Each structure stands twice: as structure tokens, then as C-alpha cells.
Short mmCIF file of C-alpha atoms and ligand atoms in Angstrom, two decimals:
data_model
loop_
_atom_site.label_atom_id
_atom_site.label_comp_id
_atom_site.label_asym_id
_atom_site.label_seq_id
_atom_site.Cartn_x
_atom_site.Cartn_y
_atom_site.Cartn_z
CA MET A 1 -24.66 -5.70 -7.73
CA GLU A 2 -24.97 -5.61 -4.05
CA PRO A 3 -23.75 -3.26 -1.16
CA LEU A 4 -20.48 -4.39 0.14
CA ARG A 5 -19.60 -4.04 3.83
CA GLY A 6 -15.90 -4.07 4.46
CA ALA A 7 -13.99 -5.98 7.25
CA ILE A 8 -12.41 -3.77 9.74
CA ARG A 9 -8.84 -4.60 10.87
CA THR A 10 -7.77 -3.20 14.17
CA TYR A 11 -4.02 -2.80 14.44
CA ALA A 12 -2.08 -0.55 17.06
CA TRP A 13 -0.98 1.92 14.25
CA GLY A 14 -4.61 2.52 13.22
CA SER A 15 -6.87 5.51 13.99
CA ARG A 16 -9.92 5.65 16.40
CA THR A 17 -11.53 8.29 14.11
CA ALA A 18 -10.71 8.01 10.39
CA ILE A 19 -12.35 4.78 9.35
CA ALA A 20 -15.25 5.18 11.78
CA GLU A 21 -16.01 8.62 10.43
CA PHE A 22 -15.64 7.49 6.86
CA THR A 23 -18.06 4.65 7.32
CA GLY A 24 -20.59 6.57 9.44
CA ARG A 25 -20.05 4.72 12.72
CA PRO A 26 -19.61 6.25 16.27
CA VAL A 27 -16.39 8.26 16.76
CA PRO A 28 -14.00 7.44 18.54
CA ALA A 29 -14.06 3.66 17.80
CA ALA A 30 -13.33 1.37 20.63
CA HIS A 31 -10.09 0.21 19.05
CA PRO A 32 -7.60 1.67 16.62
CA GLU A 33 -8.91 0.82 13.13
CA ALA A 34 -6.16 0.49 10.61
CA GLU A 35 -7.68 -1.18 7.49
CA LEU A 36 -11.06 -1.69 5.97
CA TRP A 37 -10.77 -4.74 3.63
CA LEU A 38 -13.05 -4.74 0.68
CA GLY A 39 -12.32 -8.03 -1.15
CA ALA A 40 -12.41 -11.79 -0.81
CA HIS A 41 -9.25 -12.51 1.02
CA PRO A 42 -9.83 -15.76 3.04
CA GLY A 43 -8.36 -14.05 6.17
CA ASP A 44 -11.14 -11.47 6.30
CA PRO A 45 -13.63 -11.32 3.28
CA ALA A 46 -15.97 -8.44 2.99
CA TRP A 47 -19.73 -9.04 3.30
CA LEU A 48 -22.51 -8.64 0.68
CA GLU A 49 -25.71 -7.23 1.95
CA THR A 50 -28.31 -9.22 0.02
CA ALA A 51 -32.03 -9.33 0.31
CA GLU A 52 -31.68 -12.61 2.20
CA GLY A 53 -29.18 -11.12 4.67
CA GLU A 54 -25.44 -10.91 4.85
CA ALA A 55 -23.17 -13.33 2.75
CA SER A 56 -19.44 -13.46 2.65
CA LEU A 57 -18.16 -12.27 -0.76
CA LEU A 58 -15.78 -15.26 -0.71
CA ASP A 59 -18.65 -17.73 -0.29
CA VAL A 60 -20.60 -15.97 -3.09
CA LEU A 61 -17.59 -16.14 -5.36
CA THR A 62 -16.83 -19.75 -4.35
CA ALA A 63 -20.38 -20.74 -5.52
CA ASP A 64 -19.89 -19.26 -9.03
CA TRP A 65 -16.34 -18.23 -9.76
CA GLU A 66 -16.77 -17.94 -13.58
CA GLY A 67 -20.13 -16.08 -13.30
CA GLN A 68 -18.84 -13.59 -10.72
CA LEU A 69 -15.38 -12.94 -12.26
CA GLY A 70 -16.46 -13.35 -15.92
CA PRO A 71 -14.86 -15.80 -18.42
CA VAL A 72 -11.87 -13.46 -19.21
CA ALA A 73 -10.73 -12.88 -15.62
CA HIS A 74 -11.56 -16.65 -14.61
CA ALA A 75 -9.48 -17.89 -17.46
CA ARG A 76 -6.66 -15.70 -16.45
CA PHE A 77 -6.67 -15.88 -12.66
CA GLY A 78 -8.68 -19.06 -11.92
CA ASP A 79 -10.76 -19.41 -8.73
CA ARG A 80 -9.64 -16.32 -6.84
CA LEU A 81 -10.38 -12.53 -6.86
CA PRO A 82 -6.96 -11.36 -7.94
CA PHE A 83 -7.04 -7.93 -6.16
CA LEU A 84 -7.80 -6.67 -2.66
CA VAL A 85 -8.99 -3.10 -1.97
CA LYS A 86 -8.26 -1.59 1.43
CA VAL A 87 -9.04 1.78 3.06
CA LEU A 88 -5.89 2.34 5.17
CA ALA A 89 -5.74 4.83 8.10
CA ALA A 90 -2.38 5.26 9.66
CA ASP A 91 -2.05 7.34 12.81
CA GLU A 92 1.51 5.85 13.42
CA PRO A 93 4.07 4.49 11.08
CA LEU A 94 3.82 0.98 9.88
CA SER A 95 6.71 -1.45 9.65
CA LEU A 96 9.52 -0.93 7.16
CA GLN A 97 8.63 -3.59 4.43
CA ALA A 98 9.02 -4.94 0.95
CA HIS A 99 7.11 -7.54 -0.94
CA PRO A 100 8.56 -10.25 -3.21
CA SER A 101 8.35 -10.88 -6.93
CA THR A 102 6.29 -13.68 -8.20
CA MET A 103 9.36 -15.91 -8.69
CA GLN A 104 10.62 -15.17 -5.17
CA ALA A 105 7.13 -15.71 -3.73
CA ILE A 106 6.82 -19.14 -5.36
CA GLU A 107 10.37 -20.25 -4.34
CA GLY A 108 9.91 -18.86 -0.78
CA TYR A 109 6.57 -20.51 -0.30
CA GLU A 110 7.81 -23.81 -1.57
CA ARG A 111 10.98 -23.52 0.72
CA GLU A 112 8.94 -22.79 3.83
CA GLU A 113 6.48 -25.58 2.95
CA ARG A 114 9.45 -28.05 2.76
CA LEU A 115 10.83 -26.71 6.05
CA GLY A 116 7.39 -27.35 7.70
CA VAL A 117 6.83 -23.85 8.85
CA PRO A 118 2.95 -23.51 9.37
CA VAL A 119 1.39 -20.96 7.19
CA SER A 120 -0.13 -19.26 10.19
CA SER A 121 3.20 -19.17 12.09
CA PRO A 122 4.40 -15.60 13.07
CA ILE A 123 7.86 -16.44 11.46
CA ARG A 124 6.39 -17.52 8.14
CA ASN A 125 7.45 -15.04 5.43
CA TYR A 126 5.51 -16.45 2.45
CA ARG A 127 1.87 -17.14 3.10
CA ASP A 128 0.91 -17.55 -0.63
CA THR A 129 2.66 -17.80 -4.01
CA SER A 130 1.75 -14.41 -5.27
CA HIS A 131 3.68 -11.11 -5.80
CA LYS A 132 2.07 -8.10 -4.08
CA PRO A 133 2.21 -4.92 -6.17
CA GLU A 134 0.48 -2.10 -4.43
CA LEU A 135 -1.21 1.23 -5.58
CA LEU A 136 -1.77 3.68 -2.68
CA VAL A 137 -4.08 6.65 -3.60
CA ALA A 138 -4.24 9.39 -0.87
CA LEU A 139 -7.80 10.19 0.23
CA GLN A 140 -6.44 12.60 2.85
CA PRO A 141 -2.93 14.09 2.99
CA PHE A 142 -0.64 10.93 3.12
CA GLU A 143 2.91 10.59 4.18
CA ALA A 144 5.26 7.70 3.26
CA LEU A 145 8.83 6.59 2.76
CA ALA A 146 9.31 4.52 -0.41
CA GLY A 147 12.21 3.44 -2.77
CA PHE A 148 15.87 4.11 -2.27
CA ARG A 149 16.82 7.72 -3.11
CA PRO A 150 19.66 8.26 -5.68
CA ALA A 151 22.98 7.95 -3.66
CA ALA A 152 24.28 11.48 -4.32
CA ARG A 153 21.25 12.98 -2.75
CA THR A 154 21.51 10.77 0.15
CA THR A 155 25.10 11.73 0.59
CA GLU A 156 23.87 15.27 0.76
CA LEU A 157 21.40 14.51 3.43
CA LEU A 158 23.91 12.54 5.70
CA ARG A 159 26.39 15.42 5.33
CA ALA A 160 23.75 17.89 6.29
CA LEU A 161 23.11 16.05 9.45
CA ALA A 162 26.75 16.71 10.34
CA VAL A 163 27.17 13.48 12.46
CA SER A 164 30.83 12.42 12.45
CA ASP A 165 29.86 8.87 13.35
CA LEU A 166 28.19 8.71 9.85
CA ASP A 167 31.44 9.50 7.94
CA PRO A 168 32.48 5.83 7.37
CA PHE A 169 29.01 5.04 6.15
CA ILE A 170 29.00 7.93 3.71
CA ASP A 171 32.15 6.40 2.27
CA LEU A 172 30.19 3.04 1.67
CA LEU A 173 27.73 4.97 -0.55
CA GLY A 174 30.91 5.47 -2.57
CA ASP A 175 32.30 8.07 -4.87
CA ALA A 176 32.02 5.52 -7.62
CA PRO A 177 31.09 6.86 -11.03
CA ASP A 178 27.54 7.97 -11.45
CA GLY A 179 25.05 5.37 -12.54
CA ASP A 180 22.22 3.36 -11.19
CA GLN A 181 24.31 0.25 -10.93
CA SER A 182 26.97 1.74 -8.69
CA ASP A 183 24.35 3.61 -6.75
CA ALA A 184 22.61 0.31 -6.23
CA ASP A 185 25.82 -1.34 -5.06
CA GLY A 186 26.55 1.43 -2.71
CA LEU A 187 22.98 1.39 -1.25
CA ARG A 188 23.07 -2.27 -0.77
CA ALA A 189 26.34 -2.01 1.04
CA LEU A 190 25.25 0.70 3.38
CA PHE A 191 21.79 -0.85 3.99
CA THR A 192 23.19 -4.23 4.70
CA THR A 193 25.81 -2.76 6.99
CA TRP A 194 23.12 -1.01 9.07
CA ILE A 195 20.58 -3.76 9.13
CA THR A 196 23.12 -6.28 10.31
CA ALA A 197 24.80 -3.98 12.68
CA PRO A 198 25.41 -5.24 16.30
CA GLN A 199 22.97 -3.77 18.74
CA PRO A 200 25.63 -2.04 20.84
CA ASP A 201 26.83 -0.18 17.55
CA LEU A 202 23.22 0.79 16.88
CA ASP A 203 22.71 2.00 20.46
CA VAL A 204 25.43 4.52 19.76
CA LEU A 205 24.83 5.32 16.10
CA VAL A 206 21.00 5.96 16.30
CA PRO A 207 21.12 8.43 19.06
CA ALA A 208 23.91 10.25 17.36
CA VAL A 209 21.80 10.50 14.22
CA LEU A 210 18.83 11.74 16.27
CA GLU A 211 21.05 14.32 17.82
CA GLY A 212 22.10 15.41 14.50
CA ALA A 213 18.58 15.70 13.34
CA ILE A 214 17.70 17.76 16.25
CA GLN A 215 20.69 20.14 15.64
CA TYR A 216 19.77 20.39 11.98
CA LEU A 217 16.12 21.29 12.67
CA SER A 218 17.06 23.91 15.38
CA SER A 219 19.80 25.69 13.30
CA GLU A 220 18.08 26.17 9.93
CA ALA A 221 14.93 25.45 8.11
CA GLY A 222 16.80 23.30 5.60
CA GLU A 223 15.86 21.42 2.56
CA PHE A 224 15.87 18.09 4.53
CA ALA A 225 13.55 19.24 7.28
CA ALA A 226 10.98 16.64 6.61
CA GLU A 227 13.61 13.82 6.39
CA ALA A 228 14.94 14.89 9.68
CA LYS A 229 11.67 15.20 11.41
CA THR A 230 10.65 11.71 10.21
CA VAL A 231 13.91 10.26 11.55
CA LEU A 232 13.22 11.86 14.92
CA GLU A 233 9.75 10.51 15.18
CA LEU A 234 10.79 7.06 14.18
CA GLY A 235 13.73 7.16 16.60
CA GLU A 236 11.44 8.13 19.49
CA ARG A 237 9.23 5.12 18.75
CA TYR A 238 11.91 2.62 17.95
CA PRO A 239 15.20 3.73 19.83
CA GLY A 240 18.12 1.63 18.59
CA ASP A 241 16.24 0.17 15.57
CA ALA A 242 18.21 -0.08 12.40
CA GLY A 243 15.03 0.82 10.54
CA VAL A 244 15.52 4.42 11.71
CA LEU A 245 18.80 4.55 9.86
CA ALA A 246 17.34 2.79 6.80
CA ALA A 247 14.74 5.47 6.80
CA LEU A 248 17.37 8.03 5.91
CA LEU A 249 17.86 6.15 2.49
CA LEU A 250 14.28 6.25 1.27
CA ASN A 251 12.38 8.99 -0.51
CA ARG A 252 10.19 11.05 1.66
CA VAL A 253 6.75 11.15 -0.21
CA SER A 254 3.95 13.64 0.61
CA LEU A 255 0.75 12.95 -1.35
CA ALA A 256 -2.19 15.28 -1.69
CA PRO A 257 -5.74 13.74 -1.97
CA GLY A 258 -6.02 12.00 -5.34
CA GLU A 259 -2.20 11.56 -5.68
CA ALA A 260 -0.70 8.10 -5.72
CA ILE A 261 2.42 5.93 -5.57
CA PHE A 262 2.83 2.53 -7.16
CA LEU A 263 5.13 0.02 -5.22
CA ALA A 264 6.62 -2.71 -7.39
CA ALA A 265 8.29 -5.90 -6.03
CA GLY A 266 11.36 -5.21 -3.90
CA ASN A 267 10.46 -1.60 -3.21
CA LEU A 268 11.38 -0.86 0.46
CA HIS A 269 8.56 1.34 2.01
CA THR A 270 6.59 2.36 4.92
CA TYR A 271 3.59 4.38 5.45
CA LEU A 272 3.89 6.99 8.03
CA HIS A 273 0.63 8.88 8.39
CA GLY A 274 -2.58 9.55 6.65
CA VAL A 275 -5.75 7.85 5.00
CA GLY A 276 -5.48 6.20 1.70
CA LEU A 277 -7.07 3.74 -0.65
CA GLU A 278 -4.68 0.78 -1.32
CA VAL A 279 -5.27 -1.70 -3.99
CA MET A 280 -2.87 -4.71 -4.32
CA ALA A 281 -2.63 -8.17 -5.64
CA ASN A 282 -4.45 -10.44 -3.12
CA SER A 283 -1.37 -11.60 -1.24
CA ASP A 284 -0.09 -11.47 2.41
CA ASN A 285 3.69 -11.67 1.45
CA VAL A 286 5.51 -9.22 3.56
CA LEU A 287 9.26 -9.08 4.48
CA ARG A 288 9.91 -6.70 7.24
CA GLY A 289 12.95 -4.50 7.77
CA GLY A 290 12.46 -3.00 11.27
CA LEU A 291 10.27 -0.40 12.89
CA THR A 292 8.15 -3.22 14.21
CA PRO A 293 7.83 -5.65 17.16
CA LYS A 294 7.05 -8.38 14.44
CA HIS A 295 9.24 -10.99 12.89
CA VAL A 296 12.20 -9.51 10.96
CA ASP A 297 13.94 -11.88 8.56
CA VAL A 298 16.94 -9.93 7.40
CA PRO A 299 18.61 -12.41 4.98
CA GLU A 300 15.30 -12.91 3.33
CA LEU A 301 14.56 -9.25 3.16
CA LEU A 302 18.01 -8.63 1.42
CA ARG A 303 17.22 -11.30 -1.02
CA VAL A 304 14.17 -9.50 -2.31
CA LEU A 305 15.10 -5.83 -1.94
CA ASP A 306 15.64 -3.79 -5.21
CA PHE A 307 18.25 -1.26 -4.53
CA THR A 308 18.03 0.41 -7.89
CA PRO A 309 17.61 4.00 -6.90
CA THR A 310 14.53 5.86 -7.70
CA THR A 311 12.90 9.18 -7.23
CA GLU A 312 9.61 10.46 -5.72
CA ALA A 313 8.38 11.34 -9.23
CA ALA A 314 9.16 7.95 -10.51
CA LEU A 315 7.04 6.33 -7.91
CA ARG A 316 3.89 8.27 -8.94
CA PRO A 317 1.97 6.48 -11.66
CA ALA A 318 1.09 8.19 -14.82
CA VAL A 319 -2.55 8.98 -15.18
CA HIS A 320 -4.93 9.66 -17.95
CA THR A 321 -8.51 10.84 -18.07
CA GLU A 322 -11.39 9.46 -20.02
CA GLY A 323 -14.43 11.59 -19.59
CA PRO A 324 -15.17 11.73 -15.79
CA GLU A 325 -12.69 8.97 -15.14
CA LEU A 326 -9.04 9.44 -13.98
CA VAL A 327 -7.13 6.18 -14.61
CA TYR A 328 -3.96 5.27 -12.55
CA GLN A 329 -1.71 3.51 -14.91
CA THR A 330 0.26 0.69 -13.42
CA PRO A 331 1.83 -2.48 -14.89
CA ALA A 332 -0.19 -4.63 -12.54
CA GLU A 333 -2.29 -7.35 -14.23
CA GLU A 334 -4.26 -8.15 -11.05
CA PHE A 335 -5.84 -4.72 -10.74
CA ALA A 336 -6.72 -1.39 -12.41
CA VAL A 337 -7.81 1.55 -10.36
CA SER A 338 -9.61 4.79 -11.37
CA ARG A 339 -11.51 7.59 -9.80
CA LEU A 340 -14.80 8.75 -11.36
CA THR A 341 -15.49 12.36 -10.43
CA LEU A 342 -18.93 13.67 -11.19
CA ASP A 343 -19.12 17.45 -11.12
CA GLY A 344 -19.96 20.31 -13.59
CA ALA A 345 -21.47 18.95 -16.83
CA TYR A 346 -21.65 15.39 -15.39
CA LEU A 347 -24.25 16.32 -12.76
CA GLY A 348 -27.91 15.67 -12.96
CA HIS A 349 -28.08 13.08 -15.88
CA GLU A 350 -26.88 9.46 -16.23
CA VAL A 351 -23.26 8.98 -17.17
CA ASP A 352 -21.90 5.93 -18.88
CA ALA A 353 -19.04 4.38 -16.97
CA PRO A 354 -17.94 1.18 -18.84
CA ALA A 355 -14.88 -0.72 -17.62
CA HIS A 356 -12.45 -1.78 -20.28
CA HIS A 357 -13.46 -5.43 -20.05
CA ASP A 358 -16.00 -7.69 -18.45
CA GLY A 359 -14.28 -8.30 -15.05
CA PRO A 360 -15.82 -7.72 -11.60
CA GLN A 361 -15.73 -4.35 -10.03
CA ILE A 362 -15.60 -3.03 -6.56
CA LEU A 363 -16.86 0.60 -6.12
CA LEU A 364 -16.23 2.84 -3.21
CA CYS A 365 -17.78 6.27 -2.95
CA THR A 366 -15.39 8.84 -1.24
CA GLU A 367 -17.26 12.04 -1.71
CA GLY A 368 -21.05 12.96 -1.89
CA SER A 369 -23.40 10.33 -3.21
CA VAL A 370 -23.74 8.45 -6.42
CA THR A 371 -26.59 6.43 -7.85
CA VAL A 372 -25.16 3.38 -9.65
CA HIS A 373 -27.29 1.70 -12.27
CA ALA A 374 -26.31 -1.87 -13.16
CA LYS A 375 -28.20 -4.37 -15.25
CA SER A 376 -29.78 -6.04 -12.08
CA LYS A 377 -30.57 -3.10 -9.96
CA THR A 378 -29.85 0.42 -8.89
CA LEU A 379 -28.02 1.41 -5.68
CA THR A 380 -27.20 4.76 -4.20
CA LEU A 381 -23.73 4.90 -2.54
CA HIS A 382 -23.01 7.56 0.00
CA ARG A 383 -19.44 8.54 1.16
CA GLY A 384 -17.87 5.54 2.86
CA GLU A 385 -20.20 2.98 1.10
CA SER A 386 -19.07 0.41 -1.48
CA ALA A 387 -20.63 -2.14 -3.80
CA TRP A 388 -19.75 -5.40 -5.63
CA VAL A 389 -20.57 -5.48 -9.28
CA PRO A 390 -20.19 -8.99 -10.73
CA SER A 391 -18.89 -9.48 -14.22
CA ASP A 392 -22.35 -9.93 -15.84
CA ASP A 393 -24.01 -6.90 -14.16
CA GLY A 394 -22.12 -4.13 -15.98
CA PRO A 395 -21.69 -1.94 -17.75
CA ILE A 396 -22.64 0.71 -15.06
CA ARG A 397 -24.13 4.13 -15.42
CA LEU A 398 -23.76 6.77 -12.78
CA LEU A 399 -26.03 9.70 -11.57
CA ALA A 400 -25.08 12.38 -9.11
CA GLN A 401 -26.84 15.61 -8.36
CA GLN A 402 -24.02 17.37 -6.53
CA GLN A 403 -20.27 16.81 -6.76
CA ALA A 404 -19.31 13.14 -5.99
CA ALA A 405 -16.36 10.88 -6.41
CA LEU A 406 -16.30 7.09 -6.74
CA PHE A 407 -13.29 4.83 -6.99
CA ARG A 408 -13.39 1.74 -9.10
CA ALA A 409 -11.04 -1.27 -8.75
CA THR A 410 -11.30 -4.01 -11.38
CA ILE A 411 -8.82 -6.31 -13.00
CA GLY A 412 -5.93 -4.90 -14.98
CA LEU A 413 -5.90 -6.99 -18.17
ZN1 ZN B 1 3.47 -2.72 1.53
#
């Protein structure tokens, strides 16, 4: 076990305060800090702070994959750490995006290889052959748009905006019989129409929708106030962008600290604002659908999107508790995430915190401070600090004198 120092990624949508404050560095930071990567992604591996100095986690893993991952994880995933942990701090909305399934990623990667698109090219869609399921746990209040809302509810929203230009589009959602399949067909038809609409049409329709949102917000504190506000914010930033319209079709999700959403392949989503812990399969495969100056490949996005409607509640993973550990249940094989909360009867004495298998663990303290005992050594992690626990260094035991919280990411076998 060694302390792990994350790699900070600066993007325009990041925060000059959240990650700097969390990791105990001067505030405000020189650049907007968007993500803190705790993993072994070749693009920006985290650093182990060893007695001999700093070492890239990727280099340490590369020197001994089987020893670090353990025989079970190594047999299953080979020479790679299958998950990536990020602290994400969004001051502004991210791009509208979706991630492919494994089959789609393999097929897309091979296709782009055949076409000779360099992996580093900004127009490259598939940078690896992996799917990218994501779990986002709010560390502070977190706002997002995710998954297509059931069509009947979206029809209510569009009618509430009272924009006559929207009428033909409401018809596309259809008055077909109820059911997920006809919903999905209507949502596909409407989304496809909007995302492929000529710019002159969007330059009329988007402002009309924004005007409708303004009227809606000024006339009543209605049930769609959050949706209307979000559309206004997105429209101010990206005038004439089809993504502003697409945002009308997605569930508006507000997470309190500790609450989570799980995003499976094909889920259209964007993070709007907040600080969260994101754990995902170790992949860079993103298909964007607007709200970004970056490359948008509409045909490829349409190929991977899942139009099956979902609800906010369905996006939230089930949880169960085992002693001090709250486990977020997801179908992902690459990762498992839990939060260990030490309070009350768990304070002042050592608490066993075994993982369910012998895989490696990444620990991140998010509240208070926790002393972690592993086989090789003992470390005290304060808020914002993390550690790498190789396979053969567990099981761990924890000790806290005052209320503390520690997130654990490990493999999900
Ligand atoms: Zn995503």
C-alpha cells in the first residue's frame, strides 16, 4: 500500500476551487481543474509516493501485473487495470455524450484502424476496444441530464412550454400505444430529426424554445422549472445547438451527496454542475451529441444510442449495507464501488474492511481522516487523500477517532 497522488486534468468546464480545496492546494487554482484521475490510464496515470520517490502507477503495474492485480483479476482482465477513478468538478456543463457497448467499441475501433484514423486524432471516436459503463456518486450536490424520459412525460413538458413551433415535433413522439418500444421509436424519430436539422431551422427553433422557457418560468413556478432553467442555461452557452433541444428529452437528475447514477452503454447524458466521484471502465470511448466545440459524429452517435425510455429512479443503482460499508450495486464487471462510513460504534477501534475478492483497491478519503492498516504498512488518509492497495496487501482494517468516510473502488467480479 502506498499513497496515491492523482493526475489533475484542466478543462474549460472545470472548477478553480473544488479540486484544489479537496486536495489541500491553494485556492483558486491557476486553471479550471475538471478531473482528478486516480488510476493507470496511459493518458495520465496517477503517482505512487514511495520511499524512493514518486513512481507512475502504470509503471509499477507494468513491472508486475499479476502481483499487483492478483491472480483472479489478472486472469480476467490481463495486463490492465480495468477501472479508472475520477473526482469530477463541473462548474459548467459537459458535452452531451454516450458511450458504446463492448461490441460497438470493438467494431468501431477496428473500422477506424482500417480507415487509418490516428488514435490521437480529434476526429477519432474509438480510442480503445472497451465499453465504458460509469457510476457517478455525488460528493457535493450534483446536477445531470441522463437517459431518455418516457415519451408521455416529455410530451407534457413540450406542451407546457407552449411553443407552437414544437407542435410538429410533439406529433413525432407519437400517440402510438403505450409501451417502451413505441416510446423508443418516437424518441429516436424526434432526436434524429433535431440532431440532423439544418442550422437555419435550429436558429429559429432553439430561440423559440428559449423564449417558451422564459415565459414558462415567469408565469408559474411549474413542475418543469428545473428542466426549463437547464434549457435556458444551455441555450445561453450554445445558441443554435441541437443539443439544447435534445436536453428536453432527458431526465433532469439532482443528486444529494452519497446518491448515485449508473450509466450503461448507449445512455445519452451530460453532467451539468457539481462535484462527484466517477468510476468507470478504463476507456476513452466517447460519442458526442452537441453542447461542445469538439468533434460530433452524428451517424455514429445514432448507432450507439439506446432510446429505451428510463426514469430518474431507474438510473439510481440499488445499494446495500454491510457493516460500515454501503455498496453501490452495478452490473459492471470492471469495477465495484462502496463507501465506508466510520461513525458511532465504529469509532475508536479497528474495523475490518475486507473486500469481496483479492483484487486491487483504490481508496479515497472524502471526510475526516482514516488510518488504514494493510499487511505491509499503515497509512493515515485525510480528506482528499488516496491510496493504492495491491492485491496481496489486503484485507485492510480501518481506524477513525471522529466521523470519517472512505470510498473504495475495486474490481467487480
Ligand atoms: Zn460519460
